[in-house]
Coordinates of N, CA and C in Angstrom, one line a residue:
M1 N 0.6 -1.3 0.0 CA 0.0 -0.2 0.2 C 1.1 1.6 -0.1
A2 N 0.7 1.8 -0.9 CA 1.8 3.1 -1.2 C 1.0 4.6 -0.2
N3 N 1.8 4.5 0.1 CA 2.0 6.2 1.2 C 2.3 7.1 0.9
Q4 N 1.5 8.5 1.5 CA 1.4 9.9 0.1 C 1.6 10.9 1.6
F5 N 2.3 11.3 1.3 CA 2.6 12.9 2.3 C 2.6 14.0 1.2
T6 N 2.7 15.6 2.0 CA 2.8 16.7 1.3 C 3.3 17.5 1.9
I7 N 4.6 18.2 2.1 CA 5.3 19.2 2.8 C 4.9 20.4 1.9
S8 N 4.9 21.5 2.7 CA 4.9 22.6 2.0 C 6.9 23.4 1.7
Y9 N 7.0 23.6 0.3 CA 8.6 24.5 0.2 C 8.0 25.5 -0.6
P10 N 8.7 26.6 0.2 CA 7.6 27.8 -0.9 C 9.7 28.4 -1.6
G11 N 10.5 27.9 -1.1 CA 11.6 27.7 -2.4 C 11.8 27.5 -3.4
D12 N 13.0 27.8 -4.4 CA 13.6 27.5 -5.5 C 12.9 25.8 -6.1
K13 N 12.0 25.8 -7.0 CA 12.0 24.5 -7.3 C 13.2 23.5 -7.8
T14 N 14.1 24.1 -8.5 CA 15.2 23.8 -9.0 C 16.3 23.4 -7.1
S15 N 15.9 24.0 -6.4 CA 16.4 24.0 -5.3 C 15.8 22.5 -4.7
L16 N 14.8 22.4 -5.0 CA 14.2 21.6 -4.4 C 14.5 20.0 -4.8
L17 N 14.4 20.1 -6.1 CA 14.9 18.8 -7.0 C 16.2 18.6 -6.2
N18 N 17.1 19.2 -6.3 CA 18.5 19.1 -5.6 C 18.5 18.6 -4.2
K19 N 17.4 19.4 -3.4 CA 17.8 18.6 -2.5 C 17.0 17.0 -2.2
I20 N 15.9 16.8 -2.9 CA 15.2 15.3 -3.6 C 16.7 14.8 -3.9
K21 N 17.4 15.4 -4.0 CA 18.2 13.9 -4.7 C 19.3 13.3 -3.8
S22 N 20.0 14.4 -2.7 CA 20.6 15.0 -1.7 C 20.1 13.6 -0.7
S23 N 18.5 13.8 -0.7 CA 17.7 12.9 0.2 C 18.3 11.3 0.5
I24 N 17.9 11.3 -1.2 CA 18.0 9.8 -2.0 C 19.1 9.4 -1.8
G25 N 20.4 10.3 -2.1 CA 21.8 9.7 -1.8 C 22.1 9.2 -3.0
D26 N 23.7 9.2 -2.7 CA 24.2 7.9 -3.9 C 23.7 7.1 -5.1
K27 N 23.2 6.1 -3.9 CA 22.6 5.2 -4.5 C 21.1 5.0 -5.1
G28 N 20.7 6.3 -5.3 CA 19.7 6.1 -6.1 C 19.7 7.0 -6.9
N29 N 18.3 6.9 -8.0 CA 18.0 7.9 -9.0 C 16.6 8.6 -9.3
L30 N 16.4 10.0 -10.0 CA 15.5 10.7 -9.5 C 15.5 11.2 -11.2
A31 N 14.2 10.8 -11.6 CA 14.2 11.3 -12.7 C 12.6 11.9 -12.8
G32 N 13.0 13.3 -13.3 CA 11.7 14.5 -13.5 C 12.1 15.4 -13.8
D33 N 10.9 16.5 -13.1 CA 11.4 18.1 -14.0 C 10.5 18.6 -12.1
D34 N 10.7 20.2 -12.5 CA 10.1 20.9 -11.5 C 8.2 20.4 -11.6
Q35 N 7.6 19.5 -11.6 CA 6.9 19.4 -12.0 C 5.9 18.2 -11.1
H36 N 6.6 16.7 -11.9 CA 6.4 15.5 -11.0 C 7.8 14.7 -11.4
G37 N 7.7 13.1 -10.9 CA 9.0 12.3 -11.5 C 8.9 11.4 -10.1
N38 N 9.8 10.6 -10.9 CA 10.4 9.3 -10.2 C 11.1 9.5 -9.2
F39 N 11.4 8.3 -8.3 CA 12.9 8.3 -7.7 C 12.4 6.8 -7.2
E40 N 13.7 6.4 -7.6 CA 14.3 5.3 -6.2 C 16.1 5.3 -5.8
G41 N 16.0 4.8 -4.3 CA 16.8 4.9 -3.3 C 17.1 3.2 -3.2
S42 N 18.0 3.3 -2.4 CA 18.5 1.7 -0.8 C 19.0 2.0 0.4
T43 N 19.0 1.6 1.1 CA 19.0 1.1 2.1 C 19.9 0.5 2.7
P44 N 20.3 0.2 3.8 CA 20.7 -1.1 4.7 C 19.7 -1.9 4.5
L45 N 18.7 -1.2 4.7 CA 17.3 -1.8 4.6 C 16.7 -2.6 4.0
G46 N 17.0 -2.2 2.7 CA 16.5 -2.6 1.6 C 16.2 -1.7 0.5
K47 N 15.3 -1.8 -0.2 CA 14.9 -0.2 -1.5 C 14.1 -0.1 -1.2
F48 N 13.9 1.6 -1.5 CA 12.5 2.3 -1.8 C 12.7 2.8 -3.1
S49 N 10.7 2.9 -3.6 CA 11.0 4.1 -4.5 C 9.8 4.9 -4.5
G50 N 9.3 5.8 -5.5 CA 7.6 6.7 -5.5 C 8.0 7.4 -6.4
S51 N 7.3 8.6 -6.0 CA 6.9 9.2 -7.4 C 6.8 11.1 -6.4
Y52 N 6.8 12.1 -7.4 CA 6.8 13.2 -6.4 C 5.9 13.9 -7.4
S53 N 5.0 15.4 -6.4 CA 4.2 16.4 -7.9 C 4.6 17.2 -6.9
I54 N 5.0 18.6 -7.5 CA 4.7 19.9 -7.1 C 3.8 20.7 -7.8
D55 N 3.2 21.1 -6.8 CA 2.0 22.3 -7.3 C 2.3 23.2 -6.7
G56 N 2.7 24.1 -7.3 CA 2.6 25.3 -6.6 C 3.7 25.2 -5.1
D57 N 3.5 25.7 -3.8 CA 4.8 25.6 -2.8 C 4.6 24.5 -2.4
N58 N 3.5 23.2 -2.6 CA 3.2 22.2 -2.1 C 4.2 20.6 -2.9
I59 N 4.7 20.0 -2.2 CA 5.5 18.7 -2.6 C 4.5 17.8 -2.3
T60 N 4.3 16.7 -3.4 CA 3.1 15.5 -2.8 C 4.4 14.3 -3.0
I61 N 4.7 13.9 -1.7 CA 5.7 12.6 -2.3 C 4.3 11.2 -2.0
T62 N 4.9 10.6 -3.2 CA 4.5 8.8 -2.6 C 5.1 7.9 -2.3
I63 N 5.2 6.9 -1.4 CA 6.0 6.1 -1.1 C 5.7 5.0 -2.0
D64 N 6.0 4.0 -3.3 CA 5.5 2.8 -3.5 C 5.9 1.8 -2.6
K65 N 7.0 1.5 -2.3 CA 7.7 0.0 -2.0 C 8.8 1.0 -1.1
K66 N 8.7 0.6 0.3 CA 9.8 0.6 1.5 C 10.0 -0.5 2.0
P67 N 11.5 -0.8 2.6 CA 11.5 -2.0 3.4 C 10.7 -1.4 4.2
M68 N 10.2 -3.4 5.0 CA 9.1 -3.3 5.9 C 9.5 -3.1 7.3
L69 N 10.4 -2.8 7.5 CA 11.4 -2.3 8.7 C 11.4 -0.6 9.3
I70 N 10.9 0.1 7.8 CA 11.2 1.4 8.6 C 9.9 1.9 7.8
S71 N 9.4 2.6 9.3 CA 8.1 2.8 9.1 C 7.6 4.0 7.8
N72 N 6.4 4.5 7.7 CA 6.1 5.6 7.0 C 6.6 7.0 7.1
S73 N 6.1 7.5 9.0 CA 6.5 8.1 10.0 C 7.7 8.9 9.9
R74 N 9.1 7.7 9.8 CA 10.4 8.0 9.4 C 10.7 8.2 8.2
I75 N 9.9 7.4 7.0 CA 10.6 8.3 5.5 C 9.6 9.4 5.8
Q76 N 8.7 9.8 6.0 CA 8.1 11.5 6.2 C 10.0 11.8 6.1
E77 N 9.8 11.3 8.0 CA 10.5 12.9 8.3 C 12.2 12.9 8.0
E78 N 12.2 11.6 7.4 CA 13.6 12.1 6.8 C 13.1 13.0 5.7
F79 N 12.5 13.1 4.9 CA 12.0 13.8 3.8 C 12.0 15.7 3.8
E80 N 11.5 15.7 5.2 CA 11.3 17.3 5.8 C 12.8 17.4 6.3
K81 N 13.0 16.8 6.9 CA 15.2 16.9 7.7 C 15.1 17.7 6.2
A82 N 15.2 16.9 5.6 CA 16.1 17.3 4.0 C 15.6 18.5 3.5
L83 N 14.5 18.5 3.2 CA 13.7 20.0 2.6 C 14.1 21.1 3.2
N84 N 14.2 20.7 4.6 CA 14.5 22.4 5.7 C 15.8 22.8 6.0
D85 N 17.0 21.6 5.4 CA 17.8 21.8 5.4 C 18.5 23.2 4.9
K86 N 19.2 24.4 5.5 CA 19.7 25.5 4.6 C 21.0 25.2 3.5

């Protein structure tokens, strides 16, 4: 079952995409633009994948696949942390 959450990000969308790439890390891929796209990556506990869409200042992230031992709330926390880093 997919997990979806929305984060407000009023900053530059190019910067936003760079932050998403950083949060995925070296073991992942991001394909998309400043409106929508897909991503995949891996953690020591397994692989994850999902998609994003940007509407104004909101980015909606959908996680389609994740390691069973990582909670949905933990994934959301990590995205929020990465996007709020200056």
